[in-house]
Short mmCIF file of C-alpha atoms and ligand atoms in Angstrom, two decimals:
data_model
loop_
_atom_site.label_atom_id
_atom_site.label_comp_id
_atom_site.label_asym_id
_atom_site.label_seq_id
_atom_site.Cartn_x
_atom_site.Cartn_y
_atom_site.Cartn_z
CA MET A 20 87.00 165.38 -8.33
CA ALA A 21 84.22 167.30 -8.33
CA PHE A 22 84.48 171.09 -9.67
CA LEU A 23 84.24 172.46 -5.71
CA GLU A 24 85.00 170.28 -3.08
CA ILE A 25 85.12 171.50 0.51
CA ASN A 26 86.45 169.26 2.80
CA LYS A 27 86.34 169.77 6.65
CA ILE A 28 86.57 173.07 6.93
CA ASN A 29 86.91 174.59 10.10
CA ILE A 30 87.14 178.49 11.28
CA ASP A 31 87.42 180.44 14.27
CA TYR A 32 87.28 183.95 15.04
CA VAL A 33 89.62 185.07 17.66
CA THR A 34 87.42 187.89 19.86
CA GLU A 35 87.70 189.45 23.13
CA ASP A 36 85.06 187.48 24.26
CA GLY A 37 86.77 184.39 23.07
CA VAL A 38 86.99 182.01 20.49
CA VAL A 39 83.88 181.96 18.16
CA GLU A 40 83.51 178.57 16.53
CA ALA A 41 81.99 180.25 13.15
CA VAL A 42 82.14 177.16 10.84
CA ASN A 43 83.02 173.17 12.36
CA ASP A 44 83.84 170.87 9.99
CA ILE A 45 81.71 171.75 6.97
CA ASP A 46 82.20 169.55 3.74
CA LEU A 47 80.36 170.31 0.57
CA SER A 48 80.69 169.60 -2.92
CA LEU A 49 79.45 171.27 -6.11
CA LYS A 50 79.02 170.00 -10.07
CA GLU A 51 80.15 172.30 -12.93
CA GLY A 52 76.74 174.38 -13.45
CA GLU A 53 74.74 173.07 -10.37
CA SER A 54 73.29 175.55 -7.57
CA LEU A 55 73.63 174.97 -4.28
CA GLY A 56 71.48 176.46 -1.91
CA LEU A 57 73.00 177.36 1.73
CA VAL A 58 70.46 177.95 4.42
CA GLY A 59 70.34 179.04 8.15
CA GLU A 60 69.57 181.59 10.39
CA THR A 61 71.81 184.59 11.43
CA GLY A 62 74.97 183.89 12.82
CA ALA A 63 74.93 180.39 11.00
CA GLY A 64 78.63 180.85 9.58
CA LYS A 65 77.29 181.02 5.95
CA THR A 66 79.27 184.29 4.85
CA THR A 67 82.27 182.94 6.73
CA LEU A 68 82.40 180.15 4.79
CA ALA A 69 81.77 182.03 1.22
CA LYS A 70 84.50 184.31 2.44
CA CYS A 71 86.98 181.23 3.01
CA ILE A 72 86.34 180.28 -0.53
CA MET A 73 87.20 183.78 -1.95
CA ARG A 74 90.19 184.08 0.79
CA ILE A 75 88.79 187.01 2.28
CA LEU A 76 88.40 186.57 5.49
CA PRO A 77 89.79 189.13 8.14
CA GLU A 78 93.05 188.19 8.30
CA ARG A 79 93.79 189.11 12.01
CA THR A 80 90.29 187.98 13.60
CA ALA A 81 89.58 184.66 11.26
CA ARG A 82 91.88 181.50 12.00
CA ILE A 83 91.42 178.56 9.43
CA ASN A 84 92.02 175.48 11.44
CA SER A 85 91.33 172.99 9.14
CA GLY A 86 90.47 171.63 5.57
CA GLU A 87 90.92 171.78 1.90
CA ILE A 88 88.60 173.75 -0.45
CA PHE A 89 89.49 172.15 -3.86
CA TYR A 90 88.35 173.88 -6.82
CA LYS A 91 88.79 171.99 -9.90
CA GLY A 92 91.75 169.97 -8.33
CA THR A 93 93.57 172.94 -6.69
CA ASP A 94 93.63 173.95 -2.88
CA LEU A 95 92.63 177.48 -2.96
CA LEU A 96 93.53 177.57 0.66
CA LYS A 97 97.45 176.68 -0.54
CA LEU A 98 97.53 179.15 -3.46
CA GLU A 99 99.58 182.08 -3.20
CA PRO A 100 98.08 185.13 -2.86
CA GLU A 101 98.28 186.07 -6.46
CA LYS A 102 97.35 183.00 -8.13
CA MET A 103 94.11 183.57 -5.56
CA ARG A 104 93.88 187.25 -6.77
CA GLU A 105 93.75 186.25 -10.28
CA ILE A 106 90.83 183.81 -9.48
CA ARG A 107 88.75 185.85 -7.37
CA GLY A 108 86.37 187.61 -10.24
CA SER A 109 87.55 185.54 -13.15
CA GLU A 110 86.67 182.25 -12.13
CA ILE A 111 84.94 182.67 -8.39
CA ALA A 112 82.98 186.02 -8.13
CA MET A 113 80.60 186.99 -4.89
CA ILE A 114 77.86 188.91 -4.31
CA PHE A 115 77.59 190.56 -1.22
CA GLN A 116 74.93 191.40 1.21
CA ASP A 117 74.76 194.92 1.07
CA PRO A 118 74.89 196.34 -2.49
CA MET A 119 76.38 200.07 -1.19
CA THR A 120 79.18 198.57 0.67
CA ALA A 121 79.82 196.81 -2.60
CA LEU A 122 80.35 199.93 -4.29
CA ASN A 123 82.81 202.64 -4.43
CA PRO A 124 80.70 205.95 -4.24
CA VAL A 125 83.14 208.26 -6.19
CA LEU A 126 83.53 206.12 -9.26
CA THR A 127 80.67 205.44 -12.01
CA VAL A 128 78.74 202.53 -12.39
CA GLY A 129 80.38 202.16 -15.65
CA GLU A 130 84.26 202.78 -14.02
CA GLN A 131 83.28 199.95 -11.76
CA ILE A 132 81.88 197.33 -14.27
CA ALA A 133 84.78 198.45 -16.44
CA GLU A 134 87.59 198.31 -13.97
CA ALA A 135 86.37 194.66 -12.99
CA VAL A 136 86.53 193.73 -16.61
CA GLN A 137 90.36 194.58 -16.64
CA ASN A 138 90.92 192.72 -13.58
CA HIS A 139 90.92 190.14 -16.10
CA GLN A 140 91.29 190.60 -19.14
CA LYS A 141 93.67 192.66 -21.22
CA VAL A 142 91.43 195.17 -23.28
CA ASP A 143 91.82 198.87 -23.32
CA ASP A 144 89.42 201.58 -21.31
CA ALA A 145 87.58 202.24 -23.96
CA GLU A 146 86.75 198.25 -24.94
CA ALA A 147 86.22 197.88 -21.22
CA MET A 148 83.39 200.60 -21.08
CA LYS A 149 81.60 198.85 -23.81
CA LYS A 150 81.69 195.30 -22.26
CA ALA A 151 80.39 197.32 -19.08
CA GLU A 152 77.84 199.29 -20.85
CA GLU A 153 76.69 195.36 -22.35
CA MET A 154 76.68 193.97 -18.72
CA LEU A 155 74.65 196.80 -18.22
CA GLU A 156 71.71 196.44 -20.39
CA LEU A 157 72.13 192.44 -19.26
CA VAL A 158 70.72 193.19 -15.92
CA GLY A 159 68.03 195.93 -16.93
CA ILE A 160 69.86 199.39 -16.80
CA PRO A 161 70.44 201.50 -19.87
CA ALA A 162 73.88 201.72 -21.34
CA ALA A 163 73.01 205.23 -20.89
CA ARG A 164 73.13 205.40 -17.09
CA SER A 165 76.63 204.03 -17.20
CA SER A 166 78.39 207.52 -16.23
CA GLU A 167 75.62 207.86 -13.33
CA TYR A 168 77.29 207.24 -9.55
CA PRO A 169 76.24 204.22 -7.06
CA HIS A 170 73.55 207.00 -5.20
CA GLN A 171 71.71 207.87 -8.12
CA PHE A 172 70.49 204.66 -8.38
CA SER A 173 67.73 202.47 -6.37
CA GLY A 174 68.61 199.66 -3.92
CA GLY A 175 67.58 197.22 -6.50
CA MET A 176 69.77 198.44 -9.39
CA ARG A 177 72.77 199.25 -7.23
CA GLN A 178 72.46 195.50 -6.64
CA ARG A 179 71.89 194.39 -10.15
CA VAL A 180 75.09 196.78 -10.30
CA VAL A 181 76.49 194.58 -8.29
CA ILE A 182 75.61 191.71 -10.32
CA ALA A 183 76.86 193.07 -13.58
CA ILE A 184 80.09 193.58 -11.63
CA ALA A 185 80.28 189.97 -10.49
CA LEU A 186 79.35 188.49 -13.87
CA ALA A 187 81.37 190.96 -16.10
CA CYS A 188 84.39 188.28 -16.29
CA ASN A 189 82.16 185.09 -16.80
CA PRO A 190 82.64 183.37 -13.50
CA LYS A 191 82.73 179.53 -13.49
CA LEU A 192 81.15 180.11 -9.72
CA LEU A 193 79.14 182.84 -8.53
CA ILE A 194 78.60 182.98 -4.53
CA ALA A 195 75.74 185.05 -4.12
CA ASP A 196 75.48 186.16 -0.53
CA GLU A 197 71.47 186.97 0.54
CA PRO A 198 71.42 189.26 -3.19
CA THR A 199 68.09 190.25 -2.58
CA THR A 200 67.93 190.52 1.51
CA ALA A 201 67.47 194.08 1.55
CA LEU A 202 65.08 194.22 -1.74
CA ASP A 203 61.17 194.55 -1.91
CA VAL A 204 59.52 190.97 -3.18
CA THR A 205 59.01 192.30 -6.53
CA ILE A 206 62.11 193.23 -6.88
CA GLN A 207 64.06 190.11 -5.43
CA ALA A 208 62.17 187.47 -8.10
CA GLN A 209 63.75 189.60 -10.59
CA VAL A 210 67.11 189.62 -9.51
CA LEU A 211 66.96 186.17 -8.73
CA GLU A 212 65.53 185.49 -12.37
CA MET A 213 68.32 187.54 -13.82
CA ILE A 214 71.03 185.56 -11.78
CA GLN A 215 69.46 182.98 -13.60
CA LYS A 216 69.11 183.81 -16.60
CA LEU A 217 73.18 184.80 -16.96
CA ARG A 218 73.64 181.81 -14.96
CA THR A 219 72.74 179.62 -17.36
CA GLN A 220 73.84 181.56 -20.34
CA MET A 221 77.28 181.33 -18.74
CA LYS A 222 76.66 177.90 -17.59
CA SER A 223 78.23 178.90 -14.12
CA SER A 224 77.79 177.09 -10.60
CA LEU A 225 76.17 179.11 -8.32
CA ILE A 226 76.07 179.01 -4.32
CA LEU A 227 72.89 181.10 -2.67
CA ILE A 228 73.20 181.71 0.72
CA THR A 229 69.72 183.23 2.45
CA HIS A 230 67.50 182.55 5.30
CA ASP A 231 64.60 181.28 2.80
CA LEU A 232 64.37 177.46 2.35
CA GLY A 233 61.46 178.68 -0.76
CA LEU A 234 64.25 180.77 -2.67
CA VAL A 235 66.27 177.78 -2.57
CA ALA A 236 63.60 175.73 -3.63
CA GLN A 237 62.77 178.11 -6.53
CA ASN A 238 66.45 178.58 -7.88
CA CYS A 239 68.43 175.48 -6.55
CA GLU A 240 69.06 171.64 -7.17
CA SER A 241 70.72 171.04 -3.51
CA VAL A 242 70.68 172.41 -0.27
CA ALA A 243 73.30 172.25 2.71
CA VAL A 244 71.22 173.38 5.70
CA ILE A 245 73.11 174.86 8.10
CA TYR A 246 72.73 175.41 11.94
CA ALA A 247 75.80 176.82 14.60
CA GLY A 248 78.29 176.48 11.71
CA GLU A 249 77.32 172.75 10.42
CA ILE A 250 75.82 171.20 8.23
CA VAL A 251 72.38 169.35 9.88
CA GLU A 252 70.56 168.26 6.96
CA TYR A 253 72.07 167.84 2.95
CA GLY A 254 70.40 166.64 -0.48
CA THR A 255 68.88 167.34 -3.38
CA VAL A 256 65.94 170.06 -3.26
CA HIS A 257 63.93 167.17 -4.43
CA ASP A 258 64.87 164.78 -1.66
CA ILE A 259 64.55 167.47 1.40
CA PHE A 260 61.54 169.03 0.11
CA LYS A 261 59.51 165.16 -0.73
CA ASP A 262 61.13 164.40 3.29
CA MET A 263 62.59 166.94 5.31
CA LYS A 264 64.22 165.28 8.10
CA HIS A 265 66.18 167.05 10.57
CA PRO A 266 63.79 169.06 13.45
CA TYR A 267 65.69 173.01 12.38
CA THR A 268 65.10 172.42 8.63
CA VAL A 269 61.24 171.38 9.56
CA GLY A 270 61.00 174.36 11.71
CA LEU A 271 63.08 176.66 8.70
CA PHE A 272 60.42 175.09 6.19
CA THR A 273 57.29 175.83 8.89
CA SER A 274 58.88 179.36 9.14
CA ILE A 275 58.25 180.59 5.22
CA PRO A 276 55.52 183.18 5.22
CA LYS A 277 52.72 182.17 2.90
CA ILE A 278 51.59 184.64 0.61
CA ASN A 279 47.61 183.66 1.58
CA GLU A 280 47.87 182.66 4.65
CA ASP A 281 46.93 184.10 8.09
CA VAL A 282 50.42 185.97 9.55
CA LYS A 283 49.71 183.87 12.94
CA ARG A 284 49.62 180.29 11.25
CA LEU A 285 53.59 181.26 11.32
CA THR A 286 55.59 179.24 13.32
CA PRO A 287 59.00 180.23 13.91
CA ILE A 288 61.70 178.00 15.59
CA PRO A 289 61.40 179.03 19.63
CA GLY A 290 64.58 179.92 20.95
CA ASN A 291 67.59 181.28 19.87
CA THR A 292 70.77 179.75 17.77
CA PRO A 293 73.42 178.89 20.83
CA ASP A 294 76.22 181.80 21.84
CA PRO A 295 79.16 180.66 19.48
CA VAL A 296 81.53 181.16 22.03
CA HIS A 297 79.91 178.22 23.95
CA LEU A 298 78.70 175.82 21.91
CA PRO A 299 76.42 172.94 23.42
CA LYS A 300 78.85 169.60 23.85
CA GLY A 301 75.96 167.35 22.42
CA CYS A 302 73.77 168.29 19.16
CA LYS A 303 74.42 171.96 19.15
CA PHE A 304 70.44 172.10 18.21
CA CYS A 305 69.25 170.03 21.03
CA THR A 306 68.52 173.77 23.04
CA ARG A 307 65.47 174.38 21.02
CA CYS A 308 65.06 170.59 19.60
CA ALA A 309 61.13 169.25 21.22
CA TYR A 310 62.20 166.19 20.44
CA ALA A 311 65.95 166.07 22.64
CA THR A 312 66.97 163.33 24.38
CA GLU A 313 69.78 163.06 26.82
CA LYS A 314 72.01 161.47 24.55
CA CYS A 315 71.37 164.48 22.33
CA GLN A 316 72.45 167.02 24.92
CA ASN A 317 75.43 164.51 25.41
CA GLU A 318 76.71 163.44 22.22
CA HIS A 319 77.51 165.00 18.90
CA PRO A 320 75.49 163.41 16.43
CA GLU A 321 77.42 162.74 13.12
CA LEU A 322 76.20 163.64 9.37
CA TYR A 323 74.16 160.11 8.86
CA GLN A 324 73.45 158.98 5.12
CA SER A 325 69.16 158.45 5.47
CA SER A 326 69.06 157.97 2.03
CA GLU A 327 71.00 157.92 -1.52
CA GLY A 328 72.90 161.65 -1.18
CA HIS A 329 70.84 162.29 1.34
CA PHE A 330 72.28 163.47 5.08
CA VAL A 331 71.16 164.55 8.35
CA ARG A 332 72.68 164.96 11.52
CA CYS A 333 70.28 163.59 14.01
CA PHE A 334 70.50 160.86 16.05
CA LEU A 335 66.50 160.16 16.08
CA LYS A 336 66.29 160.88 12.04
CA GLY A 337 69.38 159.69 10.58
CA GLN A 338 70.05 156.91 12.39
CA GLY A 339 68.18 153.81 11.17
CA GLY A 340 65.44 156.61 10.62
CA GLU A 341 63.34 156.14 13.77
CA LYS A 342 60.52 158.37 14.50
CA TYR A 343 60.93 161.78 16.38
CA GLY A 344 59.53 161.17 20.04
CA LYS A 345 61.27 161.07 23.51
CA GLN A 346 63.05 157.85 24.07
N1 ATP B 14 84.80 189.11 11.56
C1 ATP B 14 84.43 188.65 12.43
N2 ATP B 14 85.00 188.76 14.25
C2 ATP B 14 84.19 188.06 15.12
N3 ATP B 14 83.16 187.55 15.10
C3 ATP B 14 82.49 187.57 13.81
C4 ATP B 14 82.88 187.97 12.33
N4 ATP B 14 82.55 187.59 11.13
C5 ATP B 14 81.49 187.00 11.83
N5 ATP B 14 81.79 186.54 13.03
C6 ATP B 14 80.82 185.59 13.62
O1 ATP B 14 80.99 184.17 12.99
C7 ATP B 14 79.39 183.77 13.20
C8 ATP B 14 79.25 183.47 11.90
O2 ATP B 14 78.99 184.61 11.17
P1 ATP B 14 78.70 184.69 9.53
O3 ATP B 14 78.79 186.49 9.23
O4 ATP B 14 79.48 184.29 8.75
O5 ATP B 14 77.11 184.46 9.72
P2 ATP B 14 76.17 184.19 8.72
O6 ATP B 14 75.66 182.73 8.31
O7 ATP B 14 76.38 185.09 7.15
O8 ATP B 14 74.91 185.18 8.77
P3 ATP B 14 73.70 186.44 8.58
O9 ATP B 14 72.86 185.64 8.14
O10 ATP B 14 73.34 186.94 9.90
O11 ATP B 14 74.16 186.82 7.41
C9 ATP B 14 78.57 184.88 14.35
O12 ATP B 14 78.39 184.24 15.29
C10 ATP B 14 78.95 185.93 13.88
O13 ATP B 14 79.01 186.83 14.72
MG1 MG B 15 76.00 186.61 5.91
#
């Protein structure tokens, strides 16, 4: 069994406006040391899936309808809350989208990293603080700043502190949810470089959540493209970049801004993601797809294997590799 194996996870949010189908039958697996990119537009369900792995979904609204998440052979969804708490942070850690909300404003950054260390290792305060200072240095912040508070740091530095907290216990699996979205481009590159460096040192696996296929190309070995809570394309970064199949993946890819190109050449995918309370009954992308046929509107495509390890949820590209085009 794989290091992490997600089977048919299905998650809804029950809201006043109706039931939001946030994650729909997602299957994924990850090998030890592997890095997987989860890509998709806003609202695709990426954070929901990550929170489900961490078991930190809001209990009052989120409903896990079905599925299993095997981590080293144990179904996390069946673990006692106490056992799960042990795993969180020591084995599996998550870097959240917004560094400010992830930090406690009334504790120094040193105290927060030390606290993360002590949650999972039996060390005294002095030793925990020493480890915290080492972690700060590792993420490029002088140890002397451990007695400062989050508001005394810039956005990029705060995100490094969040990374230091997440990595303080050598997690075997790191989930980084848009770790660099709030940062400017140079800092983005530095933070990712740091995640990669630490990951290699600690031999951790990585799930990198992002809107940006370019970031995935640079940092991941495999990629799952998610649209409206479903995987629409999945494979190695190499295979997908060589031969991307799903019209949504192609749209995402061609909308990556290229530094040397005129901005007018951007081709964002027209239209919006469908209302998650009323998803189309056929292919969920059909409302935005230039190639959609009547079949696409009425029938829901499965995830076809187009070649070894490369999967695509599309009637036109998945089944027998037909060409796009109105039938
Ligand atoms: N606590 C919640 N209550 C109700 N609906 C929610 C809640 N959290 C997320 N949703 C809805 O679930 C769907 C998936 O949201 P999610 O945050 O997982 O998307 P995402 O892919 O992480 O998006 P983003 O790229 O903007 O972070 C969206 O339609 C969102 O509005
Ligand atoms: Mg998110």
